[in-house]
PDB file of C-alpha atoms in Angstrom:
ATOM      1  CA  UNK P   1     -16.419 -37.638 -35.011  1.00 72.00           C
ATOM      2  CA  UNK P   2     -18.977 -35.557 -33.513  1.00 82.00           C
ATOM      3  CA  UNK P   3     -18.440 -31.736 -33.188  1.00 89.00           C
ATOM      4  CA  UNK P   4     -17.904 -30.005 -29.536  1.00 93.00           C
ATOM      5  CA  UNK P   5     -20.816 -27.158 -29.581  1.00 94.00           C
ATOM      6  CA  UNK P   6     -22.562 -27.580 -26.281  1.00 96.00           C
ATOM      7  CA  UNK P   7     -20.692 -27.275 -23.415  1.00 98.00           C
ATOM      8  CA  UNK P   8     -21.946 -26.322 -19.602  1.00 98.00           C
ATOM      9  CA  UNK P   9     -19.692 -25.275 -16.977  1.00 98.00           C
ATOM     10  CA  UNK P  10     -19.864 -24.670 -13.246  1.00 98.00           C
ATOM     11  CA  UNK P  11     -17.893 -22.805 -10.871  1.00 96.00           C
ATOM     12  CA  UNK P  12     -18.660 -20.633  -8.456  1.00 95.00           C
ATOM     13  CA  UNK P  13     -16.220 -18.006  -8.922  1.00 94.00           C
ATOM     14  CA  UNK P  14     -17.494 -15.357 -11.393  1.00 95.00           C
ATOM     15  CA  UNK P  15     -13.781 -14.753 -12.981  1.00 96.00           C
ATOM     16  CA  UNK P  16     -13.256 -18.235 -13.070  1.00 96.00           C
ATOM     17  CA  UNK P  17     -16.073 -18.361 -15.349  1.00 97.00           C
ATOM     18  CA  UNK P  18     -15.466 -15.725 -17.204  1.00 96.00           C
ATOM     19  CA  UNK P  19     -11.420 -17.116 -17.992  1.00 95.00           C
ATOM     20  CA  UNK P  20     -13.176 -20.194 -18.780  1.00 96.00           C
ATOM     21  CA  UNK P  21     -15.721 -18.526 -20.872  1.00 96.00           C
ATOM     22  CA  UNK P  22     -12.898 -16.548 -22.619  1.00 95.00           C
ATOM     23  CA  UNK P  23     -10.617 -19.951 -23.085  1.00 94.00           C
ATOM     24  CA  UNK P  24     -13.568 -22.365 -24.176  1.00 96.00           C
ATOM     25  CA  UNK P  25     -14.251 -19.386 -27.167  1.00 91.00           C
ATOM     26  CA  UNK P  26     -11.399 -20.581 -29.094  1.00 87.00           C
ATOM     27  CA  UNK P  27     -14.189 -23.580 -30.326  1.00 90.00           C
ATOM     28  CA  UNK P  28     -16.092 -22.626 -32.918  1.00 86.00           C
ATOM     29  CA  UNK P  29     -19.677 -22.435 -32.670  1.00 92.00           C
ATOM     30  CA  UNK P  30     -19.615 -23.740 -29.421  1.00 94.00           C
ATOM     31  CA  UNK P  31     -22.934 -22.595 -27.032  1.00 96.00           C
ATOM     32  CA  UNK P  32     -21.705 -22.160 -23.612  1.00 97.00           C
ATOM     33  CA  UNK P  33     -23.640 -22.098 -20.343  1.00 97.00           C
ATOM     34  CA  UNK P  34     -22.328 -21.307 -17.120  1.00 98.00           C
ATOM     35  CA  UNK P  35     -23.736 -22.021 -13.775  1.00 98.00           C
ATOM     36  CA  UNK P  36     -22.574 -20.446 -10.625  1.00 97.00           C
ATOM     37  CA  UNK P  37     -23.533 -22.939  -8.202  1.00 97.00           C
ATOM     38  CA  UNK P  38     -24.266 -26.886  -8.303  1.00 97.00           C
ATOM     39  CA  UNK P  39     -27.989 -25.900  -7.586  1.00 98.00           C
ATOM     40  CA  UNK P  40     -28.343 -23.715 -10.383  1.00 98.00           C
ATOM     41  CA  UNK P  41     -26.179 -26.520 -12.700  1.00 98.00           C
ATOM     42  CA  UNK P  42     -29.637 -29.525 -11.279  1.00 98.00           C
ATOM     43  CA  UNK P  43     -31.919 -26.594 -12.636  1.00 98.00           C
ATOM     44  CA  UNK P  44     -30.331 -25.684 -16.233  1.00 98.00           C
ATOM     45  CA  UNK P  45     -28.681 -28.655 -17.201  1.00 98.00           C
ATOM     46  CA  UNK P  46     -32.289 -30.825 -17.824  1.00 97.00           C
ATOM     47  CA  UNK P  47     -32.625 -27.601 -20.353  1.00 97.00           C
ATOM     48  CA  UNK P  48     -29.805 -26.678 -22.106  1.00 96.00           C
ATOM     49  CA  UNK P  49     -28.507 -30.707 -22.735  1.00 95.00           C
ATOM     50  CA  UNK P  50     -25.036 -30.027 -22.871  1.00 97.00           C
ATOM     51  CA  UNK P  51     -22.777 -32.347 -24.719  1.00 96.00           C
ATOM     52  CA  UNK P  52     -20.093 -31.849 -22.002  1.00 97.00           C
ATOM     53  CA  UNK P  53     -20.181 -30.302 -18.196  1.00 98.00           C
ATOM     54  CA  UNK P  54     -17.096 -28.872 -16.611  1.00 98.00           C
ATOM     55  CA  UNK P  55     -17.313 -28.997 -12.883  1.00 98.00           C
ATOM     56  CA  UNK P  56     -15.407 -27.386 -10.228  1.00 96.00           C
ATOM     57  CA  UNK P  57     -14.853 -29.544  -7.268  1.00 95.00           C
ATOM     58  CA  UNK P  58     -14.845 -27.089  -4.511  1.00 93.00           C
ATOM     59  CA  UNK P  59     -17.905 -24.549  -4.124  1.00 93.00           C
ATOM     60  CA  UNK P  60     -19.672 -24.090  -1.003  1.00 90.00           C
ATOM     61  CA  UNK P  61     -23.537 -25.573  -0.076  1.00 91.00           C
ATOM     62  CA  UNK P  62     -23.294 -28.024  -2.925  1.00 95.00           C
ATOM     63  CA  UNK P  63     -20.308 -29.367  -3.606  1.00 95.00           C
ATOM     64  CA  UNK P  64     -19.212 -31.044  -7.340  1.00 96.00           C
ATOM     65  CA  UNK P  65     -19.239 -34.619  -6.168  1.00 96.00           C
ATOM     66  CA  UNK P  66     -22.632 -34.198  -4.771  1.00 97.00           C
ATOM     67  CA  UNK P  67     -23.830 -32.277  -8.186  1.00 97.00           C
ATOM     68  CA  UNK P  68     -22.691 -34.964 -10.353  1.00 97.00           C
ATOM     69  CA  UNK P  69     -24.053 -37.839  -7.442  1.00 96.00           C
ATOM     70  CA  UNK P  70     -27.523 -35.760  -8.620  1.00 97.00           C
ATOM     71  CA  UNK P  71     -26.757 -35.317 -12.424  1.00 97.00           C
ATOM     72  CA  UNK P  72     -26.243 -39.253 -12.690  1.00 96.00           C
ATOM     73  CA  UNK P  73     -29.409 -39.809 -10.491  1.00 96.00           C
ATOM     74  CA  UNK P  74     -31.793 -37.932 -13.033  1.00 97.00           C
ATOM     75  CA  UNK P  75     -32.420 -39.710 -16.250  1.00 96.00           C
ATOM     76  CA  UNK P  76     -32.251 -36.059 -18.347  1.00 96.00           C
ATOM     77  CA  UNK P  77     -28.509 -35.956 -17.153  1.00 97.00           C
ATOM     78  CA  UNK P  78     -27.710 -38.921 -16.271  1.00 95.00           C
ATOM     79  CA  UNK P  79     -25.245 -39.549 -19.139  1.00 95.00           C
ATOM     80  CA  UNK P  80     -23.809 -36.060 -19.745  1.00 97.00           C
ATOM     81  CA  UNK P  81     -19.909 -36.252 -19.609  1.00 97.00           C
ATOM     82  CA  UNK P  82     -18.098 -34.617 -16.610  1.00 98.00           C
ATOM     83  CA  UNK P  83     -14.846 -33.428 -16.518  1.00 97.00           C
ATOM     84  CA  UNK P  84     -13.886 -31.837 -12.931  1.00 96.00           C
ATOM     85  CA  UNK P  85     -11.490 -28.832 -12.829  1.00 95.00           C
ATOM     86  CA  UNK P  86      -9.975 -28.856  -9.606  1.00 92.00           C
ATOM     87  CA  UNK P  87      -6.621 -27.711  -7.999  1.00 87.00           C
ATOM     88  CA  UNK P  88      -6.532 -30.836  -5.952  1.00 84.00           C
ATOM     89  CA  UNK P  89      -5.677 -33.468  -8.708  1.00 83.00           C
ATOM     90  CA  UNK P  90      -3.122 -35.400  -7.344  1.00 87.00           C
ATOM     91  CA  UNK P  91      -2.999 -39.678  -8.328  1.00 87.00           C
ATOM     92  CA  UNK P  92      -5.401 -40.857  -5.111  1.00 89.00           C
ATOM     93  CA  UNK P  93      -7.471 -37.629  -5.954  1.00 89.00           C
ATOM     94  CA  UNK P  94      -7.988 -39.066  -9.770  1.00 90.00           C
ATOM     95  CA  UNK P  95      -8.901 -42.462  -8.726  1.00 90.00           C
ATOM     96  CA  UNK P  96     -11.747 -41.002  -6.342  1.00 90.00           C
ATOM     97  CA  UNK P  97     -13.300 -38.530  -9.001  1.00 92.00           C
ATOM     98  CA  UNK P  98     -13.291 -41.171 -11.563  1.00 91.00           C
ATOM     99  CA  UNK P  99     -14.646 -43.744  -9.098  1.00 91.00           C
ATOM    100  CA  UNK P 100     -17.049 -40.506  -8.474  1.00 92.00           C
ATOM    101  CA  UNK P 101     -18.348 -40.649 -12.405  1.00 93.00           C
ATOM    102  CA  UNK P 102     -16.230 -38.153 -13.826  1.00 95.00           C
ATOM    103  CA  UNK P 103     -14.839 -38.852 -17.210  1.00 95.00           C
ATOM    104  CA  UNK P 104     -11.689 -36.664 -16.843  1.00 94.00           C
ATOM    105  CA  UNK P 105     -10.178 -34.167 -14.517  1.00 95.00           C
ATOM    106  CA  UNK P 106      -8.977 -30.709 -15.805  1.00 94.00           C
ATOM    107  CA  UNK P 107      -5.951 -29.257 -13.334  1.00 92.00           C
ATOM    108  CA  UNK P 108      -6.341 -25.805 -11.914  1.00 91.00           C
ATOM    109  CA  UNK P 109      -4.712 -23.499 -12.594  1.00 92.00           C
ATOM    110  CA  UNK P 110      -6.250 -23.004 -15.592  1.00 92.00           C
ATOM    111  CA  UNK P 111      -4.309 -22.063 -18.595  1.00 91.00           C
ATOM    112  CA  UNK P 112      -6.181 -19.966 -20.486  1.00 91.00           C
ATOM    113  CA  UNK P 113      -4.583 -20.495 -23.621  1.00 90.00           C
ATOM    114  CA  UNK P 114      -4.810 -24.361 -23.345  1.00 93.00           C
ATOM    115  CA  UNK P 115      -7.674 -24.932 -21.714  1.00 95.00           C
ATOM    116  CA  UNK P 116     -10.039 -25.519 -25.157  1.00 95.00           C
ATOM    117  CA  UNK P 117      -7.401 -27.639 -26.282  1.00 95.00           C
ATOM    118  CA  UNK P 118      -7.760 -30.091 -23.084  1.00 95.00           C
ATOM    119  CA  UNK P 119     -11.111 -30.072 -23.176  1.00 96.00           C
ATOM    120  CA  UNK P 120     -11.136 -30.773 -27.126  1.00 95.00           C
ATOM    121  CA  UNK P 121      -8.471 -33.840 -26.194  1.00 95.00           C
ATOM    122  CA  UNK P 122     -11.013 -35.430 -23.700  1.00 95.00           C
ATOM    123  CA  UNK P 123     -14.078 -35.076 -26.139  1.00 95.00           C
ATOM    124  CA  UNK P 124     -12.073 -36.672 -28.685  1.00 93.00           C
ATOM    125  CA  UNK P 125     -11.198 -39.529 -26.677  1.00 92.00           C
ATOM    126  CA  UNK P 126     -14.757 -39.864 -25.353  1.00 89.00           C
ATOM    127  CA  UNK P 127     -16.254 -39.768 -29.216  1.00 82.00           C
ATOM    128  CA  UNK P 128     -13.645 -42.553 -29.969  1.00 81.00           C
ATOM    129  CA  UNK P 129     -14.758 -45.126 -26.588  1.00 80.00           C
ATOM    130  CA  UNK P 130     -18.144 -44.687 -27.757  1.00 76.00           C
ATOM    131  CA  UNK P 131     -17.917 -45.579 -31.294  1.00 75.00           C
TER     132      UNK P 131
ATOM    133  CA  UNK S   1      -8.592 -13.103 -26.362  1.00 68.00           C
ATOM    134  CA  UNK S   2      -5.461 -10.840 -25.441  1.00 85.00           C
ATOM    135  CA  UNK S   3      -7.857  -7.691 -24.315  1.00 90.00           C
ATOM    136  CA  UNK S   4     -10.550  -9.306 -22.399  1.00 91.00           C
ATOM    137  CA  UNK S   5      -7.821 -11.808 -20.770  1.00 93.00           C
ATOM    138  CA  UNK S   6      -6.655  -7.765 -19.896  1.00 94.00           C
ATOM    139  CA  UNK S   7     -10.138  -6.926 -18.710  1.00 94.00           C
ATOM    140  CA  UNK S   8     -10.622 -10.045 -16.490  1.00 95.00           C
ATOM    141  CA  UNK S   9      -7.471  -9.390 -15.366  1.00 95.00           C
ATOM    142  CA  UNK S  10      -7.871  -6.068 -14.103  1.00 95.00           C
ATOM    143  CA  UNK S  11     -11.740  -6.428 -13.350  1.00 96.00           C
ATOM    144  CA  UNK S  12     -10.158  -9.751 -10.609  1.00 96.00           C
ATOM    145  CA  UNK S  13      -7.938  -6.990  -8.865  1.00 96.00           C
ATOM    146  CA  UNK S  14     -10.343  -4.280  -8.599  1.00 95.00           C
ATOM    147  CA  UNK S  15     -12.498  -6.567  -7.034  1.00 95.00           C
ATOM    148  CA  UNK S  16     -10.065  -7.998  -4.102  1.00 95.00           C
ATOM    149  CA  UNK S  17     -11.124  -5.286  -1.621  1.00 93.00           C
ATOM    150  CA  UNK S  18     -13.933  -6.040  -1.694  1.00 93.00           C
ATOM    151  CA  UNK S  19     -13.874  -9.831  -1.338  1.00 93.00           C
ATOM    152  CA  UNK S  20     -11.231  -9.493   1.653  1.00 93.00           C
ATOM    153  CA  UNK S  21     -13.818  -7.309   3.382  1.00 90.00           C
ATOM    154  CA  UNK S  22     -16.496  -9.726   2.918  1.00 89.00           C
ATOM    155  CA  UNK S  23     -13.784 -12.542   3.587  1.00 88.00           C
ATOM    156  CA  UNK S  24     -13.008 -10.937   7.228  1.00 88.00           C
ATOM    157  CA  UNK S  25     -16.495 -10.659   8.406  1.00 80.00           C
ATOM    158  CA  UNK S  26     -16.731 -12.252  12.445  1.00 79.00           C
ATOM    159  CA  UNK S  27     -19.555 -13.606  13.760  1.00 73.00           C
ATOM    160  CA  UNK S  28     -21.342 -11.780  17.021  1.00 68.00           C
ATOM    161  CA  UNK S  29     -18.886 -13.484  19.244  1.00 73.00           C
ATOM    162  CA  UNK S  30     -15.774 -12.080  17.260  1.00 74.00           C
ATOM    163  CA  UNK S  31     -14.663 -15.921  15.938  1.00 78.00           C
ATOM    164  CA  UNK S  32     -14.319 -15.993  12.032  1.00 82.00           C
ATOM    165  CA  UNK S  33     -16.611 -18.265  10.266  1.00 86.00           C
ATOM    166  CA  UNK S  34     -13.599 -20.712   9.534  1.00 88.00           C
ATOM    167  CA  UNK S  35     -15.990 -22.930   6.252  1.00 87.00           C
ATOM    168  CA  UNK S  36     -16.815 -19.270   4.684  1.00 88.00           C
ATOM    169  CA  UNK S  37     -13.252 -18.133   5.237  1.00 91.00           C
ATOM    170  CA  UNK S  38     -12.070 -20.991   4.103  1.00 91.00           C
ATOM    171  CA  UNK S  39     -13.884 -21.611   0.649  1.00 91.00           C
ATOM    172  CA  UNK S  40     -13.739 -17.968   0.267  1.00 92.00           C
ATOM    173  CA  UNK S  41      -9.962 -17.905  -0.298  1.00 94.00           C
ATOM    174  CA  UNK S  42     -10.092 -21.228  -2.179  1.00 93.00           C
ATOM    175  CA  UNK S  43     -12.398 -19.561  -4.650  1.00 93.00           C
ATOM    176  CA  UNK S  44      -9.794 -16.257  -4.782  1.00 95.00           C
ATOM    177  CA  UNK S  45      -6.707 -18.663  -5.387  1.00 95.00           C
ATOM    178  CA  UNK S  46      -8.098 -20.841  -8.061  1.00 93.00           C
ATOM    179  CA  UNK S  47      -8.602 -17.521  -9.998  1.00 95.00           C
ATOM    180  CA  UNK S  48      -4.852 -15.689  -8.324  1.00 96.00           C
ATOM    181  CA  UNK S  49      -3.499 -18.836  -9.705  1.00 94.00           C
ATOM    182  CA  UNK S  50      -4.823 -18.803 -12.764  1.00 94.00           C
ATOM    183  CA  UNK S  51      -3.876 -15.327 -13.635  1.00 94.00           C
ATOM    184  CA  UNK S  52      -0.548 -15.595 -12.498  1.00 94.00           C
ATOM    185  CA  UNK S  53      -0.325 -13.660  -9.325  1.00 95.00           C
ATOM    186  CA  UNK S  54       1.723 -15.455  -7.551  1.00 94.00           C
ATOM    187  CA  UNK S  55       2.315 -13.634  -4.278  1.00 95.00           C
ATOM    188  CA  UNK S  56      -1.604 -12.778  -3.799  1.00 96.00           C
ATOM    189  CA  UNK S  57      -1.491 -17.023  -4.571  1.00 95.00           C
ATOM    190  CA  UNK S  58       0.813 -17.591  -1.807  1.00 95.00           C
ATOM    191  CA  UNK S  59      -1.427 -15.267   0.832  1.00 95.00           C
ATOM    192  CA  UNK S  60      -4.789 -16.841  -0.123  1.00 96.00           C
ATOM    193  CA  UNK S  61      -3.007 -20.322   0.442  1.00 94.00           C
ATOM    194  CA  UNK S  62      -2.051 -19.167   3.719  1.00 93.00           C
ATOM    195  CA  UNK S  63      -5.452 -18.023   4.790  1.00 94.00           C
ATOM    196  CA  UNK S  64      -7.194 -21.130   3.224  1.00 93.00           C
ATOM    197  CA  UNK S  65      -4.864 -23.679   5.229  1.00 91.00           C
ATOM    198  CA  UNK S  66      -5.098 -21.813   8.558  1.00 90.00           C
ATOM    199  CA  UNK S  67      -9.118 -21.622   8.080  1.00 90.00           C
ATOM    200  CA  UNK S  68      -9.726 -25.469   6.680  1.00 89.00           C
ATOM    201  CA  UNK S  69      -7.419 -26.104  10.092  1.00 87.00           C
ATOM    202  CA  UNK S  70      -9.087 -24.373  12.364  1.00 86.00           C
ATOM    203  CA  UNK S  71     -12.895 -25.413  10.917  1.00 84.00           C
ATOM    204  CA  UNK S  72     -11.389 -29.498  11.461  1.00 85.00           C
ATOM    205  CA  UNK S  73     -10.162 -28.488  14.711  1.00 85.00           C
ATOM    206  CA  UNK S  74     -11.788 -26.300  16.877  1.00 79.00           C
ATOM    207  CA  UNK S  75      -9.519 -26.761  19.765  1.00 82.00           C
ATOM    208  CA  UNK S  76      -7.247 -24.767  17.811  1.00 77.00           C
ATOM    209  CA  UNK S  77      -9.549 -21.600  17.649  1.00 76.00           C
ATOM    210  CA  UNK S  78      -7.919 -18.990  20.323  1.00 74.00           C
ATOM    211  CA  UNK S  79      -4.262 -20.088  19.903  1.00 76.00           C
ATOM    212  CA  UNK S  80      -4.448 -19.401  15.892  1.00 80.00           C
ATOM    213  CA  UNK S  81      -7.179 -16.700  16.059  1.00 83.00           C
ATOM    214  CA  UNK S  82      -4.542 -14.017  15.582  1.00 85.00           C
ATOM    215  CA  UNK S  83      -2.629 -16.112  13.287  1.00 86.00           C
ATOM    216  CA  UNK S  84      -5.695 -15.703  11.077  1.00 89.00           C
ATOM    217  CA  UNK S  85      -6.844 -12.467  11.618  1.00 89.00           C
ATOM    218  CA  UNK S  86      -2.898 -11.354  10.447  1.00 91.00           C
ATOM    219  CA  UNK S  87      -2.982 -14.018   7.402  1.00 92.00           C
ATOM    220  CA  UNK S  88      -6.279 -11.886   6.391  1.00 93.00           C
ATOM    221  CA  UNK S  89      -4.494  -8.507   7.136  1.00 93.00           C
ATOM    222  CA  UNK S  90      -1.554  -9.348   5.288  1.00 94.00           C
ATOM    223  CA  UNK S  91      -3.950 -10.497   2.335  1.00 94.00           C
ATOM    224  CA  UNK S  92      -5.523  -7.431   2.291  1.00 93.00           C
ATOM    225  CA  UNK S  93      -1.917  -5.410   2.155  1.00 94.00           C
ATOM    226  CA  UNK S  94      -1.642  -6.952  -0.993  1.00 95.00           C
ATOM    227  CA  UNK S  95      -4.364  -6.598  -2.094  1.00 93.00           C
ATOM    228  CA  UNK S  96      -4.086  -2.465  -2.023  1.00 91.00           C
ATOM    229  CA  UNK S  97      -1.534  -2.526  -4.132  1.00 92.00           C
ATOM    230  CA  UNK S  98      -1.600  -5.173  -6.310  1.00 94.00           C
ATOM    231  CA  UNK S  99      -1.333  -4.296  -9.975  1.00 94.00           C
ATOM    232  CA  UNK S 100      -2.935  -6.009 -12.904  1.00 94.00           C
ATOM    233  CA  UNK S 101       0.500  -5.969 -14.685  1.00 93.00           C
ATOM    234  CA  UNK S 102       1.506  -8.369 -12.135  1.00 94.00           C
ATOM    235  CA  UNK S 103      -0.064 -11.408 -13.514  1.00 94.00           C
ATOM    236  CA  UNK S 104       1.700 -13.946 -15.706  1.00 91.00           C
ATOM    237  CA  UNK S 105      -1.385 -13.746 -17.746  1.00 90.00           C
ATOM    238  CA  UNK S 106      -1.024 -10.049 -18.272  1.00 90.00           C
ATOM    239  CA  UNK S 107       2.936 -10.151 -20.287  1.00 83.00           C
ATOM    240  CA  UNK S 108       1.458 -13.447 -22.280  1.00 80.00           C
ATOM    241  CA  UNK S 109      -1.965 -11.474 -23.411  1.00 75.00           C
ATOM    242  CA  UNK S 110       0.270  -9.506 -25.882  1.00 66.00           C
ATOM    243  CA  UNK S 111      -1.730  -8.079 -28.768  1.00 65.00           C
ATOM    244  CA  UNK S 112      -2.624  -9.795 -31.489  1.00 57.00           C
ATOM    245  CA  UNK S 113      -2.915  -8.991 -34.982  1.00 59.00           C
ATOM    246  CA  UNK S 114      -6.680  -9.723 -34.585  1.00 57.00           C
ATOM    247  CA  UNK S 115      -6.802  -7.135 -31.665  1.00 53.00           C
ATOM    248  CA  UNK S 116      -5.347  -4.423 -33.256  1.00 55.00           C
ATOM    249  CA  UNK S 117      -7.413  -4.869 -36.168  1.00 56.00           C
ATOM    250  CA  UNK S 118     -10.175  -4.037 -33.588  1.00 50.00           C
TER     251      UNK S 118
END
């Protein structure tokens, strides 16, 4: 099973970031990049090569369905798992960001405190389907 | 964690001002810019939620509703206007006096052994 070090995330709320910044340091060793816009996310992510991308749905100009519509459309991203955070994750809201791309969807609130967990449980499952 | 969960905490709060002044901003003809309203207090409630603070939650879910409602339907714009405009001042009565101590988060963050090591 492959180790969880590399992980992007995008939101474009600067405490959001930071929460998620301070959750996702319970992983050890991981390298963490955070983007504050879906713009800046097309820029760094060709760069960094994260293993993982956490995506909020919701952010003005470009929104996450459009970043990840971009991320899948450029071969240096193309195949970089997404997991959307989003407060609007209701049953017909799941089937439309998986049918987006998205490999998972991460409820807001966020729980700081369990947040590294979930995001451990999806890369886990992920590692498995592609073995 | 339990410190800077403390700092985010209280760094979020002293902020609000702020954001509900840049949040009430009108255009020249004295309409709110319902799409910046709007994804402004989305942005403020993922975060209120987050933390914990529940009542600032409830006020920024207010605001967001009667903005998305008014951007989709521009009919609407004079009748809930006001509505609005009080949804933002009640927002930022809250916001005055809001206290860090009031977020979920804040009684969880207890002190670890780990923290007090320093």
């Amino acid at each position: 099973m492959k180790n969880l070090t590399q992980i992007a995330c995008v939101d474009d709320d600067p405490h959001m970031r930071q929460i998620i910044e301070l959750a996702l340091g319970e992983l050890a060793d991981l390298e963490l990049t955070l983007f504050a816009s879906g713009q800046e996310a097309l820029e760094g992510l060709p760069i960094t090569r994260p293993q993982l991308v956490l995506l909020d749905v919701m952010m003005p100009g470009m929104d996450g369905f459009e970043t990840l519509k971009r991320m899948r459309a450029n071969p240096a991203t193309k195949n970089i798992p997404v997991i959307f955070v989003t407060g609007r994750a209701g049953l017909d809201d799941r089937v439309k960001y998986k049918t987006a791309g998205a490999a998972a969807v991460i409820s807001k609130p966020i729980n700081p405190f369990a947040l590294a967990r979930q995001v451990l449980a999806v890369w886990w499952t992920l590692d498995e389907a592609a073995a | 964690m339990s410190a800077r969960l403390k700092a985010i905490i209280e760094s979020y709060c002293a902020s609000l001002p702020g954001e509900i002044d840049a949040l009430d901003q009108r255009q020249a003809d004295g309409l709110f810019d319902y799409e910046a309203v709007r994804f402004a207090a989305h942005r403020l409630k993922g975060t209120a939620r987050s933390l914990g603070l529940e009542k600032l939650d409830v006020a920024l879910f207010s605001v967001e509703s009667a903005a998305r409602e008014m951007a989709a339907n521009p009919s609407c714009y004079a009748d809930r206007q006001g509505e609005l405009a009080a949804g933002i001042e009640a927002l930022r009565a809250i916001c005055a006096t809001i206290q860090p101590s009031e977020s979920r988060m804040w009684a969880m963050a207890a002190p670890s052994p780990a923290d007090a090591a320093g």
